[in-house]
mmCIF file with all atom_site columns, C-alpha atoms in Angstrom:
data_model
loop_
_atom_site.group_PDB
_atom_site.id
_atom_site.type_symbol
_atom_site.label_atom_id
_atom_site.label_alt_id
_atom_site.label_comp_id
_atom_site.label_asym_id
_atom_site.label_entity_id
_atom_site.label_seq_id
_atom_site.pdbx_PDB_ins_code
_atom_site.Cartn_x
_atom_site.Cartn_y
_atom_site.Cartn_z
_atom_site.occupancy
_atom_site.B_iso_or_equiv
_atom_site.pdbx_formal_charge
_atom_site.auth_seq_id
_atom_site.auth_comp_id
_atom_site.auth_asym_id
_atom_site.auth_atom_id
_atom_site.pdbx_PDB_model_num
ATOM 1   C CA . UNK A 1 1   ? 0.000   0.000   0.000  1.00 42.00 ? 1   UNK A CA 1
ATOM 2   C CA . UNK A 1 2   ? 1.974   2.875   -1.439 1.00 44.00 ? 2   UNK A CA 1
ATOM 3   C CA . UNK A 1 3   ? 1.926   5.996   1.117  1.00 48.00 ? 3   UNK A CA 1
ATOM 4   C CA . UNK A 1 4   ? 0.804   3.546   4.407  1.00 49.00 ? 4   UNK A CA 1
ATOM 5   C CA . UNK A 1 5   ? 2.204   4.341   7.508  1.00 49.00 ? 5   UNK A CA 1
ATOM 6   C CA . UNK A 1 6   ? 3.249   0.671   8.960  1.00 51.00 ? 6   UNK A CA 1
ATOM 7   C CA . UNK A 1 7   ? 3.967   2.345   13.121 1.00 53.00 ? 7   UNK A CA 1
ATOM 8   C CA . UNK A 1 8   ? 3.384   5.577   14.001 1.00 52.00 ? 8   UNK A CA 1
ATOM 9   C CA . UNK A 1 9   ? 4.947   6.949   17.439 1.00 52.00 ? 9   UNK A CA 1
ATOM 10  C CA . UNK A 1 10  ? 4.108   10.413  18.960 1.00 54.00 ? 10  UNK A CA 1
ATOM 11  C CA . UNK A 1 11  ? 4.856   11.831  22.236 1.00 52.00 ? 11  UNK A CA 1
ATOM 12  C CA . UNK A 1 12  ? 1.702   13.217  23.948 1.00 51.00 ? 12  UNK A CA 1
ATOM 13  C CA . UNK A 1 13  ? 1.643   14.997  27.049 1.00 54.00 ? 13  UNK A CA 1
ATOM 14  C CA . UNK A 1 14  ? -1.993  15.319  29.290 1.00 54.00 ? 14  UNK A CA 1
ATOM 15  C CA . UNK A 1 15  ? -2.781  18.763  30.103 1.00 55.00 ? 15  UNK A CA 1
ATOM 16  C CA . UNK A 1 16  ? -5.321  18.535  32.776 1.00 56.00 ? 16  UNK A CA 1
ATOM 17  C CA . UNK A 1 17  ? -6.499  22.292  32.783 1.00 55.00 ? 17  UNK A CA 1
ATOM 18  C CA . UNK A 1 18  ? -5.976  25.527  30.878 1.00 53.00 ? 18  UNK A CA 1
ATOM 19  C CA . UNK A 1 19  ? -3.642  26.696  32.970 1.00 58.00 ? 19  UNK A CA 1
ATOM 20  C CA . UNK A 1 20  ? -1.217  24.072  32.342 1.00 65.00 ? 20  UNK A CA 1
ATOM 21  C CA . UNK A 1 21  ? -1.504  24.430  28.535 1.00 68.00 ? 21  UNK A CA 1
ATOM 22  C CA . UNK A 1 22  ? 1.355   26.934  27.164 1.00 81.00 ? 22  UNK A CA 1
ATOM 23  C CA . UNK A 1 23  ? 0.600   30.367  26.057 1.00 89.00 ? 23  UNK A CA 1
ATOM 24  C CA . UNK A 1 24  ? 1.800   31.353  22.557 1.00 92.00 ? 24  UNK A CA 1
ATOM 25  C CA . UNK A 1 25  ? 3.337   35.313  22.021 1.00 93.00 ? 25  UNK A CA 1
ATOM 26  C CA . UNK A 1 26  ? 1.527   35.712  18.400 1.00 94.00 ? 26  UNK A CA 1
ATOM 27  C CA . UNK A 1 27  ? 0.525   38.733  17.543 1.00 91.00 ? 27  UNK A CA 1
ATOM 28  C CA . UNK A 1 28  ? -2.529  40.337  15.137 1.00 88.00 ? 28  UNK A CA 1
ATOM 29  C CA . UNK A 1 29  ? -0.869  42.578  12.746 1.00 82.00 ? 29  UNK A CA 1
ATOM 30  C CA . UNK A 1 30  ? -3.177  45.536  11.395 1.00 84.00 ? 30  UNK A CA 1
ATOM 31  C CA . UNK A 1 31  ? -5.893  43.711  9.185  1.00 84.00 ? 31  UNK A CA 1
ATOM 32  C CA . UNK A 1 32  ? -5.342  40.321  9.913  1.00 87.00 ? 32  UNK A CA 1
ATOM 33  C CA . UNK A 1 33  ? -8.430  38.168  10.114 1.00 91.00 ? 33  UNK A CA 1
ATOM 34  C CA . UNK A 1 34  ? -6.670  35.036  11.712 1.00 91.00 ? 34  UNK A CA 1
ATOM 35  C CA . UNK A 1 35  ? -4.096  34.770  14.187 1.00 93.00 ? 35  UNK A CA 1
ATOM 36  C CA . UNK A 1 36  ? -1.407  31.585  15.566 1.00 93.00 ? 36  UNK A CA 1
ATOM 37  C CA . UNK A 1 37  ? -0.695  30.862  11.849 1.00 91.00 ? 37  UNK A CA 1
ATOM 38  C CA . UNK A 1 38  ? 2.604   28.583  10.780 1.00 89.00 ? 38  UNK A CA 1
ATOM 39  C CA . UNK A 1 39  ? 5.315   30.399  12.928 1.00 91.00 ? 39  UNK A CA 1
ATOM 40  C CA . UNK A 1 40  ? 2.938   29.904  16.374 1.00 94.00 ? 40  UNK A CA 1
ATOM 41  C CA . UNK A 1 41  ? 5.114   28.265  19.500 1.00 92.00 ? 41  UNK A CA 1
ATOM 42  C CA . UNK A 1 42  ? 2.218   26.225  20.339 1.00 92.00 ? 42  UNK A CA 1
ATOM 43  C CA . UNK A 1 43  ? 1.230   25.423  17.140 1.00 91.00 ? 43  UNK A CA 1
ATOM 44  C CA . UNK A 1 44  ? 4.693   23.515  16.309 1.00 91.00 ? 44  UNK A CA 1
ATOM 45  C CA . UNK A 1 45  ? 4.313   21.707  19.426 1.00 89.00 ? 45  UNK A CA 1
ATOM 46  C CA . UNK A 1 46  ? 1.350   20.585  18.486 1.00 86.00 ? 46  UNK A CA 1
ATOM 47  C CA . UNK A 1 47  ? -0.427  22.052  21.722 1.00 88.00 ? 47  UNK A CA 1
ATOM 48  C CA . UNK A 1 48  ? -3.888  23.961  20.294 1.00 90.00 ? 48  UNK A CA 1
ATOM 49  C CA . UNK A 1 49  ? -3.798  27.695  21.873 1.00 93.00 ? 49  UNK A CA 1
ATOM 50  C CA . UNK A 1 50  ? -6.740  27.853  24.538 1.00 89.00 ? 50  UNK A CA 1
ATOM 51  C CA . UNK A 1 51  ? -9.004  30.583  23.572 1.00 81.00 ? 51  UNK A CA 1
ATOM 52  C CA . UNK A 1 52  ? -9.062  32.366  27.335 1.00 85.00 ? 52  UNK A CA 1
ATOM 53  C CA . UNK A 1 53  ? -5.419  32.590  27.072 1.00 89.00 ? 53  UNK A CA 1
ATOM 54  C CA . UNK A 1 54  ? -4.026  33.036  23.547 1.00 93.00 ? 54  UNK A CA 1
ATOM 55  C CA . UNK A 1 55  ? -3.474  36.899  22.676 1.00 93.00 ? 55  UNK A CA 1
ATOM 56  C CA . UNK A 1 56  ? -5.229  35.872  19.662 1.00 93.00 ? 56  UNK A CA 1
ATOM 57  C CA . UNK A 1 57  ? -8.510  35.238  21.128 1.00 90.00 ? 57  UNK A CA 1
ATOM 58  C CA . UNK A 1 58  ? -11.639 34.429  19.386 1.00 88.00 ? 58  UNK A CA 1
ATOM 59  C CA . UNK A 1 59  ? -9.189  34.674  16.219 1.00 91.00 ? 59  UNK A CA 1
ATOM 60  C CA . UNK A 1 60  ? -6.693  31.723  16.556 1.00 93.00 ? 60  UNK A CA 1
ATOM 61  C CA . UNK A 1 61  ? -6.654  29.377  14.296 1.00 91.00 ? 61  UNK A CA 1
ATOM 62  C CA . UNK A 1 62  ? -4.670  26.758  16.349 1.00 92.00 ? 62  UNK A CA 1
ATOM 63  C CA . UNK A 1 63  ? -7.724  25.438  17.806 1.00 89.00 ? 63  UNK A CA 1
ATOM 64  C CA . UNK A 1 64  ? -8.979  22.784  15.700 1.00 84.00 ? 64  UNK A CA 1
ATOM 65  C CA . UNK A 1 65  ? -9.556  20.238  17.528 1.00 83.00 ? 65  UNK A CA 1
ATOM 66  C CA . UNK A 1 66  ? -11.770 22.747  19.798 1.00 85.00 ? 66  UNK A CA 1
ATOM 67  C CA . UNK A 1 67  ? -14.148 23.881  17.397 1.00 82.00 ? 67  UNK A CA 1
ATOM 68  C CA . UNK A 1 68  ? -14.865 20.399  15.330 1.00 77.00 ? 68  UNK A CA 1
ATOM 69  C CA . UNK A 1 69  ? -13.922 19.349  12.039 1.00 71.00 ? 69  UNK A CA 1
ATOM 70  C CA . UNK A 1 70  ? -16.673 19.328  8.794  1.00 76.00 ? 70  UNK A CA 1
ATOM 71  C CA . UNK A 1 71  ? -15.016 16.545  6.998  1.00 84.00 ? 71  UNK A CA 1
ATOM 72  C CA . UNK A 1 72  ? -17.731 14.488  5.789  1.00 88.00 ? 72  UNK A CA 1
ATOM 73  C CA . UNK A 1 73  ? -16.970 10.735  6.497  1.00 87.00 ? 73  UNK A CA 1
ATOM 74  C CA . UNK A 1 74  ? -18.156 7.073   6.686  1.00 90.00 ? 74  UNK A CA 1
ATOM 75  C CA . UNK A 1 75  ? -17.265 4.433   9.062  1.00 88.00 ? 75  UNK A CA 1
ATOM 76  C CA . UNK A 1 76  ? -16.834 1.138   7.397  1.00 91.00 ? 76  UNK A CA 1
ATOM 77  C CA . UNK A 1 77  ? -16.729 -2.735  8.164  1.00 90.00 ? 77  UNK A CA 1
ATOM 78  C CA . UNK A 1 78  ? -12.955 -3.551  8.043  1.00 88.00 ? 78  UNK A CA 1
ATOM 79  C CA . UNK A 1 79  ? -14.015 -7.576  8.701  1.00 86.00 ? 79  UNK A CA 1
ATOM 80  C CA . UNK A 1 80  ? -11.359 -8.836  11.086 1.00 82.00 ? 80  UNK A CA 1
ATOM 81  C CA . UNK A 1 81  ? -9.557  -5.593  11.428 1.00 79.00 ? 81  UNK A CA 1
ATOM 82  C CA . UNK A 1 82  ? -12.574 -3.870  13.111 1.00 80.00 ? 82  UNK A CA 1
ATOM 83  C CA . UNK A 1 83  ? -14.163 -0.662  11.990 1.00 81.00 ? 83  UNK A CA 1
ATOM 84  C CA . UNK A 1 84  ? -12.089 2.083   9.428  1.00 85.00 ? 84  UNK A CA 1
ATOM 85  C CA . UNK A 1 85  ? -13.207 5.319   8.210  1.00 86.00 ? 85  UNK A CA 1
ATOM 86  C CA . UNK A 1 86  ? -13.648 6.876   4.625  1.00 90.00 ? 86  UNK A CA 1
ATOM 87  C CA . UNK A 1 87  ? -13.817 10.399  3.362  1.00 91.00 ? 87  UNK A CA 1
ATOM 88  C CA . UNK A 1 88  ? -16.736 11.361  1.163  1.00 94.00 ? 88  UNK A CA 1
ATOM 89  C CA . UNK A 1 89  ? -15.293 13.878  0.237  1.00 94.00 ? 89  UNK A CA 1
ATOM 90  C CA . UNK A 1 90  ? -11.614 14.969  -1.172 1.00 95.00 ? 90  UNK A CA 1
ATOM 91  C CA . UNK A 1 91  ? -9.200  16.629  1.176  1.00 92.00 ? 91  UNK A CA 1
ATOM 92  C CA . UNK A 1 92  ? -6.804  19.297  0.919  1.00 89.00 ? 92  UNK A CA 1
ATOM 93  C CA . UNK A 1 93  ? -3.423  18.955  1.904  1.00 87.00 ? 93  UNK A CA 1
ATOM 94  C CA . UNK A 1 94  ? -2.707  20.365  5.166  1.00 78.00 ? 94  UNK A CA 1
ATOM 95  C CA . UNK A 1 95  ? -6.345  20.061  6.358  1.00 80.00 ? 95  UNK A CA 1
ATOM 96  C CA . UNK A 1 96  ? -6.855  18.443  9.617  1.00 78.00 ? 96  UNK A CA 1
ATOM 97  C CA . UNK A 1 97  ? -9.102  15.052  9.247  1.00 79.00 ? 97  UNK A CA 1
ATOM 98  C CA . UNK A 1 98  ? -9.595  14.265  12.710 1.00 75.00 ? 98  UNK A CA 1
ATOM 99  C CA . UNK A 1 99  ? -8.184  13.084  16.018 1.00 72.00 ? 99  UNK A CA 1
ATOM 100 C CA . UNK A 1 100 ? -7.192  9.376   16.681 1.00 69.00 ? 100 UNK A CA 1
ATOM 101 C CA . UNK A 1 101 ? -8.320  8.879   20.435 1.00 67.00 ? 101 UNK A CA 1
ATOM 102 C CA . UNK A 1 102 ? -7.481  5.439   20.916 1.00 66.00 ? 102 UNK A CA 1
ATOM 103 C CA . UNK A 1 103 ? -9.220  3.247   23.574 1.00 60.00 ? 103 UNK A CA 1
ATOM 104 C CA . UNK A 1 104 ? -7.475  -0.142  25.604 1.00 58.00 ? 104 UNK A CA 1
ATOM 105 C CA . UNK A 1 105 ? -10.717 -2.677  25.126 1.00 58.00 ? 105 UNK A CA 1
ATOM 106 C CA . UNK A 1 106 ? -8.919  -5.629  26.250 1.00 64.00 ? 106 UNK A CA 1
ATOM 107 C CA . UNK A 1 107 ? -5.889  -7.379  27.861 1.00 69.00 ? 107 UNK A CA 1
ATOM 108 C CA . UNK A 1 108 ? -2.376  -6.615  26.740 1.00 72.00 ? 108 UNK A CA 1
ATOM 109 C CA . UNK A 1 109 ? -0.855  -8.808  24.283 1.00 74.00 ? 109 UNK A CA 1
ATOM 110 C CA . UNK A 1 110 ? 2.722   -10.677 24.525 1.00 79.00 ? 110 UNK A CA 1
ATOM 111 C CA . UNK A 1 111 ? 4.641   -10.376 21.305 1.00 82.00 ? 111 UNK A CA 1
ATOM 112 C CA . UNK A 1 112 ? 3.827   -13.662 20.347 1.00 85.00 ? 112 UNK A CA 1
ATOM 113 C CA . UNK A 1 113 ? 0.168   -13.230 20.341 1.00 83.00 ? 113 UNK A CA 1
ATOM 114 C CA . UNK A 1 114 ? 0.838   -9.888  18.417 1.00 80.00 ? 114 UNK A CA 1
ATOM 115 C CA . UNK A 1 115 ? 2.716   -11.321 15.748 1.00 84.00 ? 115 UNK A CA 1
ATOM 116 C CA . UNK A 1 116 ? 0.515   -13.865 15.421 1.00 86.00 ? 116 UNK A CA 1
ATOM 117 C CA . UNK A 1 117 ? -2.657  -11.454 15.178 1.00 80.00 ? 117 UNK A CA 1
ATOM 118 C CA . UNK A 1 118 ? -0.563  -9.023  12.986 1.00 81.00 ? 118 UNK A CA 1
ATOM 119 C CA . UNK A 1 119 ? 0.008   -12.039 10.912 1.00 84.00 ? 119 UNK A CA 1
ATOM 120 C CA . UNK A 1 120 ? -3.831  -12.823 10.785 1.00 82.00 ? 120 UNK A CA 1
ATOM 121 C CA . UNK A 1 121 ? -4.630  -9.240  10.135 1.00 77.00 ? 121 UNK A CA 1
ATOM 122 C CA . UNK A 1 122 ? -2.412  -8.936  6.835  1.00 78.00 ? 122 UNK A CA 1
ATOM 123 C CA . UNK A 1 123 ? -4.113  -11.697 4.950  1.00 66.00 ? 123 UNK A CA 1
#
């Protein structure tokens, strides 16, 4: 599958309340509409700006994940994989999909039983 990611790793730290979360130093130039654009602190740590405390305010755009995406999609039978999702609709580069909030259903696996599964999985 050209373009598949096989493992994906990503640090992620919890911030509990808005006070923990890091407050960017962008500033609105004369006539800009949006604010916390490409060269925001938070936005290349991946932390979204929290609207109370960004000098931005109600016009940051690193807060995606806040207000919702509009991405039409479709979740999909997968068989013995589980459940996948489509897009109905085509997607710009750059534009955010959607956040991956993964769940532990079950008991841990040894790597043995993961191979074996990952195995099973691939067909």
């Amino acid at each position: 599958m050209s373009g598949a990611v096989d493992r994906a790793f990503e640090t992620v730290r919890i911030v509990e309340a808005n006070s923990d979360a890091p407050v960017c130093m962008c500033e609105l130039d004369e006539g800009e509409v949006r604010g916390c654009m490409e060269r925001c602190l938070n936005r290349s740590m991946r932390f979204e700006c929290a609207v109370e405390s960004c000098p931005c305010g109600d016009r940051c755009s690193n807060r995606q994940l806040q207000q919702g995406t509009t991405l039409k999609t479709a979740v999909i039978d997968c068989g013995l994989k589980g459940v996948g999702i489509i897009a109905l609709e085509d997607i710009a580069e750059g534009r955010l999909v959607g956040e991956y909030v993964g769940e532990y259903v079950g008991e841990l696996l040894g790597r043995r039983e993961a191979q074996l599964r990952s195995k099973l999985y691939r067909g």
